[in-house]
Short mmCIF file of N, CA and C in Angstrom, two decimals:
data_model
loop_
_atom_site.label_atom_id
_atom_site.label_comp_id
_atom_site.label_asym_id
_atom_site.label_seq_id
_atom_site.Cartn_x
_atom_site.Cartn_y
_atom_site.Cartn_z
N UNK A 4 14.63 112.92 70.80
CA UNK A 4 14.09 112.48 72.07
C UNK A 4 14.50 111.03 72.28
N UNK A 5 15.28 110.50 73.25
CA UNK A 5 15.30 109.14 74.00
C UNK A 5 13.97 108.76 74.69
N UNK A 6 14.28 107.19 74.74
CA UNK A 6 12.60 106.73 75.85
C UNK A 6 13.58 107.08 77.08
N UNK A 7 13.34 107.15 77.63
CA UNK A 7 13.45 106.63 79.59
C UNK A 7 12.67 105.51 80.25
N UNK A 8 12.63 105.17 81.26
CA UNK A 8 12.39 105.12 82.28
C UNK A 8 11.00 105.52 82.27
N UNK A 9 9.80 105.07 82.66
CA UNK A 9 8.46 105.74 83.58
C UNK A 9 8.58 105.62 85.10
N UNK A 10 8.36 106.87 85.09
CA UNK A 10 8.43 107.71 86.65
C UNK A 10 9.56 107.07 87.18
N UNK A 11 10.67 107.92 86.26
CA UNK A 11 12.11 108.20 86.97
C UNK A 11 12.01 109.29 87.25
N UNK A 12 12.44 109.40 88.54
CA UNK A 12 12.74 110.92 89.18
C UNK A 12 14.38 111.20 89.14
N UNK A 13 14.58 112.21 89.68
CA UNK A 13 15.66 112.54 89.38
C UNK A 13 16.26 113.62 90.67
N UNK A 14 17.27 113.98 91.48
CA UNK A 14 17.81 114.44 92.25
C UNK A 14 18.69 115.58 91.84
N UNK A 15 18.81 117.04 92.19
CA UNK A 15 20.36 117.39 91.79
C UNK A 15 20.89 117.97 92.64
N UNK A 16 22.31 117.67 91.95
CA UNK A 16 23.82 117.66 92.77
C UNK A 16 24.32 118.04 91.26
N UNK A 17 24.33 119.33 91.65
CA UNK A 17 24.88 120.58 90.87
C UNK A 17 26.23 120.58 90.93
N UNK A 18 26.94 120.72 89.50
CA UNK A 18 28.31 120.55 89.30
C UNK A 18 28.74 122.01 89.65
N UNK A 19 29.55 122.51 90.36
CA UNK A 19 30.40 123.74 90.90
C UNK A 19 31.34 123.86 89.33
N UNK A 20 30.92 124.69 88.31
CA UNK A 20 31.17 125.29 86.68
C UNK A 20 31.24 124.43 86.10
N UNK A 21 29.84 123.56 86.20
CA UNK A 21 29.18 122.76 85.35
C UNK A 21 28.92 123.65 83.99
N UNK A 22 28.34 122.76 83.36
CA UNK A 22 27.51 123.27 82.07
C UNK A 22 25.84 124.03 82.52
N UNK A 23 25.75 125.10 81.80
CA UNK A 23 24.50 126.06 81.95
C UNK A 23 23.58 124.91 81.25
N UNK A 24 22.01 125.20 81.64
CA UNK A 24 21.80 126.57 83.03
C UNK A 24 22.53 125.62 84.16
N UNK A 25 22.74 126.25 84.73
CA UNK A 25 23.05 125.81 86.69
C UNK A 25 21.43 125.67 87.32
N UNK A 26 21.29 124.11 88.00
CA UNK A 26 19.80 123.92 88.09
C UNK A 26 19.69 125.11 89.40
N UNK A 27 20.81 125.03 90.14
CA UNK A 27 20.17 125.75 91.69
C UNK A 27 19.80 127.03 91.33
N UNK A 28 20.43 128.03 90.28
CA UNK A 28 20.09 128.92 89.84
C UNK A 28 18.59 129.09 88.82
N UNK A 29 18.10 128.13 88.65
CA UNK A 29 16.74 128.35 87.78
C UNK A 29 15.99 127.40 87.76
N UNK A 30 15.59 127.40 89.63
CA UNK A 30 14.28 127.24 90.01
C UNK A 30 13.99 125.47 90.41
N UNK A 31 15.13 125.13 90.76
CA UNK A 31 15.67 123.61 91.02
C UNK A 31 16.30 123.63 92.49
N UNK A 32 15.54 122.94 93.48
CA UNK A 32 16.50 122.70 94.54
C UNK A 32 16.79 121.12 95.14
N UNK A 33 17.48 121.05 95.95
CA UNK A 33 18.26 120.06 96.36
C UNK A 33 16.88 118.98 97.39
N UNK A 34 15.78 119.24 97.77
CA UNK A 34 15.41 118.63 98.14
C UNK A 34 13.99 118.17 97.57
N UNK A 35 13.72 117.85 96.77
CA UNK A 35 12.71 117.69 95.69
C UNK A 35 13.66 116.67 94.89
N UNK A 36 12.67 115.73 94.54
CA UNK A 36 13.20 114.83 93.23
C UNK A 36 12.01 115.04 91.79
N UNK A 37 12.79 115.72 91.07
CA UNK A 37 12.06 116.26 89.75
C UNK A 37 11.73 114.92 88.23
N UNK A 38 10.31 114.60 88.44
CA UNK A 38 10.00 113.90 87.03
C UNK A 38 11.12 113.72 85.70
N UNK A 39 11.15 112.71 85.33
CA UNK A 39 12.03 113.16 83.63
C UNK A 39 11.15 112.93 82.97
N UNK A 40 10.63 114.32 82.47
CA UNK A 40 9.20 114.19 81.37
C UNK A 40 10.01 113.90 79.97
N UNK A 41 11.28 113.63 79.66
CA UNK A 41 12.04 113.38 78.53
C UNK A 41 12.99 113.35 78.69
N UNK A 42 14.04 113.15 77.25
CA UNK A 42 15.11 113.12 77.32
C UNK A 42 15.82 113.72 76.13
N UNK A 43 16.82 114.34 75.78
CA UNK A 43 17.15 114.69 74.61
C UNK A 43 18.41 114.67 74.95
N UNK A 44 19.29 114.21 73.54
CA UNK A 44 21.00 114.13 73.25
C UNK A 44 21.14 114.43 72.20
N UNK A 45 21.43 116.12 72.07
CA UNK A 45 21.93 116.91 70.92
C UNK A 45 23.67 116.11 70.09
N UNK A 46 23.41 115.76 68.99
CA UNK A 46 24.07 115.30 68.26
C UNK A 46 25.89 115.43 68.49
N UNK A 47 26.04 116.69 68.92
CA UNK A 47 27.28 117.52 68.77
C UNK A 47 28.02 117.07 70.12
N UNK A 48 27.10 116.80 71.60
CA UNK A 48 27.72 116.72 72.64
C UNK A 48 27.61 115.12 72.93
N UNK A 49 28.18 114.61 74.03
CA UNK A 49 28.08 113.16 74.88
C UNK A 49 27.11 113.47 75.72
N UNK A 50 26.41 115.10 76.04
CA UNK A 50 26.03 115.16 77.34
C UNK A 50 24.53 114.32 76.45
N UNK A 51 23.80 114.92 77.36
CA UNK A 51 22.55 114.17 77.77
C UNK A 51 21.32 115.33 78.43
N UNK A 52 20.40 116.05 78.29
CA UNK A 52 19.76 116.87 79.04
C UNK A 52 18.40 116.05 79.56
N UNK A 53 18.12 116.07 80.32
CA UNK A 53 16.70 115.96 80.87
C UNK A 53 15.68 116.65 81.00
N UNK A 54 14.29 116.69 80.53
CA UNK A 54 13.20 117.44 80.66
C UNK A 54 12.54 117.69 81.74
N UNK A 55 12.58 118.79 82.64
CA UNK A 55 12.18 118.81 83.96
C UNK A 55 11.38 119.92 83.95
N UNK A 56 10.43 119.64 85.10
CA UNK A 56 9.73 120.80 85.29
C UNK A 56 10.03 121.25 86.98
N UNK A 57 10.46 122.81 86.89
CA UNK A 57 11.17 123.32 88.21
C UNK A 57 10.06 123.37 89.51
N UNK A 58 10.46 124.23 90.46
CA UNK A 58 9.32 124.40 91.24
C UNK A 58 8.53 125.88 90.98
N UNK A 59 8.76 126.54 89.52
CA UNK A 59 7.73 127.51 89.58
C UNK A 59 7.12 126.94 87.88
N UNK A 60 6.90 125.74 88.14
CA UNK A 60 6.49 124.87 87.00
C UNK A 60 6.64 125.84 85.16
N UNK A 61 8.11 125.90 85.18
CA UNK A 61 8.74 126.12 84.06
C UNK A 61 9.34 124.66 83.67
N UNK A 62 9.94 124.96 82.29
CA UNK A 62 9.95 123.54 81.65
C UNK A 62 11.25 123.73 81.42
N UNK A 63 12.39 123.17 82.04
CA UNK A 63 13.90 123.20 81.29
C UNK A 63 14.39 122.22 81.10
N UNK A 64 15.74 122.07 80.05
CA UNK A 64 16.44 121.17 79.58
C UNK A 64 17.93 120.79 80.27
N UNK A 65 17.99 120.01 81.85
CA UNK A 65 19.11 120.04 82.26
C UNK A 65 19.69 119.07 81.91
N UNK A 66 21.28 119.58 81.90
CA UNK A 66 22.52 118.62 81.44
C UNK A 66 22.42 117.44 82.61
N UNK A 67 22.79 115.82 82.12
CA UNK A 67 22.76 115.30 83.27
C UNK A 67 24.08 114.62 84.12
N UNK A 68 25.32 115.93 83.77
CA UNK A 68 26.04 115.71 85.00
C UNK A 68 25.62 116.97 86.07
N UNK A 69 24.32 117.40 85.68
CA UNK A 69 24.00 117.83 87.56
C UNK A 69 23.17 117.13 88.01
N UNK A 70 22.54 115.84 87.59
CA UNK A 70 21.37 114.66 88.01
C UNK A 70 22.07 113.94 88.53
N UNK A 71 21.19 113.39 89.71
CA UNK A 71 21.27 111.80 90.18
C UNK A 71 19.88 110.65 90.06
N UNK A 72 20.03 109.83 90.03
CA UNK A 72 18.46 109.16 89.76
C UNK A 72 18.56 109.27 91.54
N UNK A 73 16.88 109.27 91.86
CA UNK A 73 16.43 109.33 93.36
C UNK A 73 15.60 107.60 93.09
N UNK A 74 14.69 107.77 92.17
CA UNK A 74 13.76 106.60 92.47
C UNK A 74 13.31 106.16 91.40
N UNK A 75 12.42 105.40 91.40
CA UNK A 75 11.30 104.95 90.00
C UNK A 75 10.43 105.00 91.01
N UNK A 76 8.80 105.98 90.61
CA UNK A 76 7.70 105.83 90.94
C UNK A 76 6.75 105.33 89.65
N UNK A 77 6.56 104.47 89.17
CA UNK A 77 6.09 104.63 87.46
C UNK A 77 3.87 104.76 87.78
N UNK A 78 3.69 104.45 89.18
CA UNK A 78 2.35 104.97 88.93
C UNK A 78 1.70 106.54 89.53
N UNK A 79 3.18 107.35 90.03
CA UNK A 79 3.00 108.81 90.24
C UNK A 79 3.10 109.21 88.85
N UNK A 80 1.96 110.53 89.31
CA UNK A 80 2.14 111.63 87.75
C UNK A 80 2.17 112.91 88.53
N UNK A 81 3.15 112.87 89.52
CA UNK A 81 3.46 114.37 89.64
C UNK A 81 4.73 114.60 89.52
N UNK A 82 5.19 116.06 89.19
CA UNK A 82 6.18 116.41 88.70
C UNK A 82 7.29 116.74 89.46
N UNK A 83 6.87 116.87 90.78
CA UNK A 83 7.97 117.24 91.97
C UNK A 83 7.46 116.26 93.05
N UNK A 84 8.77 114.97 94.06
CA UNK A 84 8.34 114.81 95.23
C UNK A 84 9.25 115.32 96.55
N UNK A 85 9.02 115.62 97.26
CA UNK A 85 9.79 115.74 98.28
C UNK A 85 10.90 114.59 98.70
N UNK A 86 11.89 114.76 98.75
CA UNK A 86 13.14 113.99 99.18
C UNK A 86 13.61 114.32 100.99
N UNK A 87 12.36 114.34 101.75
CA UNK A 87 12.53 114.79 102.88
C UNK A 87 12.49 113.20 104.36
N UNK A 88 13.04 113.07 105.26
CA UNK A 88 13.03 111.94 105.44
C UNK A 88 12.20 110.85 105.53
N UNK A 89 10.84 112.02 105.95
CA UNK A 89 9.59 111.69 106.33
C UNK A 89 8.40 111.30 104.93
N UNK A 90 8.58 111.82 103.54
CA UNK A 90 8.27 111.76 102.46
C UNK A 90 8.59 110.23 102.19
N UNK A 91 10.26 110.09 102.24
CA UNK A 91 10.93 108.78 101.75
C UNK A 91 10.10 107.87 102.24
N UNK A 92 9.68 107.90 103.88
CA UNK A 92 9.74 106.97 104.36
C UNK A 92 8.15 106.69 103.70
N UNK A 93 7.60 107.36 103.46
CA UNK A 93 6.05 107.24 103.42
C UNK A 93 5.79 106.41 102.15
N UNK A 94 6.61 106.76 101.39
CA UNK A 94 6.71 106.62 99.62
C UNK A 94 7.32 104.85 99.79
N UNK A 95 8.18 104.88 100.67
CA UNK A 95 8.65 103.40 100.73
C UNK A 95 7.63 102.47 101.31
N UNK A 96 6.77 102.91 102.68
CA UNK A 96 5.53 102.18 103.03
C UNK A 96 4.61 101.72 101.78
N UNK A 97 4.36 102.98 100.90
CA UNK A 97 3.30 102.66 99.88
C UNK A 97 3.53 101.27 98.47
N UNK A 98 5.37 100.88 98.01
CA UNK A 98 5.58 100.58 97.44
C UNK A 98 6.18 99.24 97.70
N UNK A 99 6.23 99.07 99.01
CA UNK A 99 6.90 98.31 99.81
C UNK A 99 5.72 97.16 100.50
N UNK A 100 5.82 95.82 99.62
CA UNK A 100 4.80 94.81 100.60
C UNK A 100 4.77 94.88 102.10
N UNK A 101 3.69 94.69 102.60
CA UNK A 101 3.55 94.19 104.12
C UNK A 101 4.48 93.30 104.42
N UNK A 102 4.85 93.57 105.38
CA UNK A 102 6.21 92.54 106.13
C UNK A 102 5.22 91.42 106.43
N UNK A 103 6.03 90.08 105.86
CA UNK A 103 5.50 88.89 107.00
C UNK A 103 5.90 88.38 108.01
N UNK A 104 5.03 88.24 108.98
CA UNK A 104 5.73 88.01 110.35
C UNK A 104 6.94 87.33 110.24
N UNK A 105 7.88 87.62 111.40
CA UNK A 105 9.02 86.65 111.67
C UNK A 105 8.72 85.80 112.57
N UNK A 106 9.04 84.41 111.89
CA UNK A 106 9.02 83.43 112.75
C UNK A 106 10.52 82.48 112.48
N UNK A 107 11.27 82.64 114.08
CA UNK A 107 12.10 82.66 114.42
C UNK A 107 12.73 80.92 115.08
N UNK A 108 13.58 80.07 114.19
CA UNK A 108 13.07 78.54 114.83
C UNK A 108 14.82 78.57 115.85
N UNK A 109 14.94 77.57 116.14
CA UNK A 109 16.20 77.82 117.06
C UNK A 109 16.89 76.03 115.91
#
C-alpha cells in the first residue's frame, strides 16, 4: 500500500486496450469522480492501481493509466461526486473564499 493524497478523487478516461479490468465495463462511469481509498504498486509492474469504490459500491483495483486526478476534497468522506457542471460549480462555492469587493482606482 502507498499513502496518497486525502480526498483525492479521481476521474476516468479509459484507455481503448488498456490493461483489465476496463473501468467503463465494471461499474465506473465518466461522470462521477471516484475517492482513492488506496493505493497499491505490485512489485512486477510500473503500473500503479487505485482503490475505488464503483457506483454499485463494489471495491476494485484500477490501473492508473485509465485515471485522471479531478480534485482534492480532503474534508469529504464520500466515495462518489458528481463531475456535472452544476456539482463543480457548487463544490467550488463551498471551498472557495468569499470574493472581496473590487475596488477599482483609475
Amino acid at each position: 500500500m502507498l499513502w496518497i493524497e486525502q480526498g483525492l478523487y479521481l476521474r476516468v478516461e479509459e484507455l481503448t486496450n488498456g490493461p483489465r479490468p476496463l473501468p467503463l465495463l465494471s461499474g465506473f462511469n465518466r461522470d462521477t469522480a471516484y475517492r482513492a481509498l488506496g493505493c497499491f504498486n505490485p512489485s512486477e509492474t510500473s503500473d500503479a492501481y487505485y482503490i475505488l469504490s464503483n457506483d454499485r459500491d463494489e471495491i476494485w483495483f484500477i490501473c492508473n493509466r485509465h485515471l485522471r486526478t479531478a480534485f482534492l476534497a480532503p474534508a469529504s468522506d464520500a466515495f462518489r461526486l458528481a463531475l456535472t457542471p452544476a456539482a463543480l460549480l457548487a463544490r467550488a462555492a463551498e471551498v472557495l473564499p468569499a470574493a472581496a469587493p473590487l475596488h477599482l482606482s483609475r
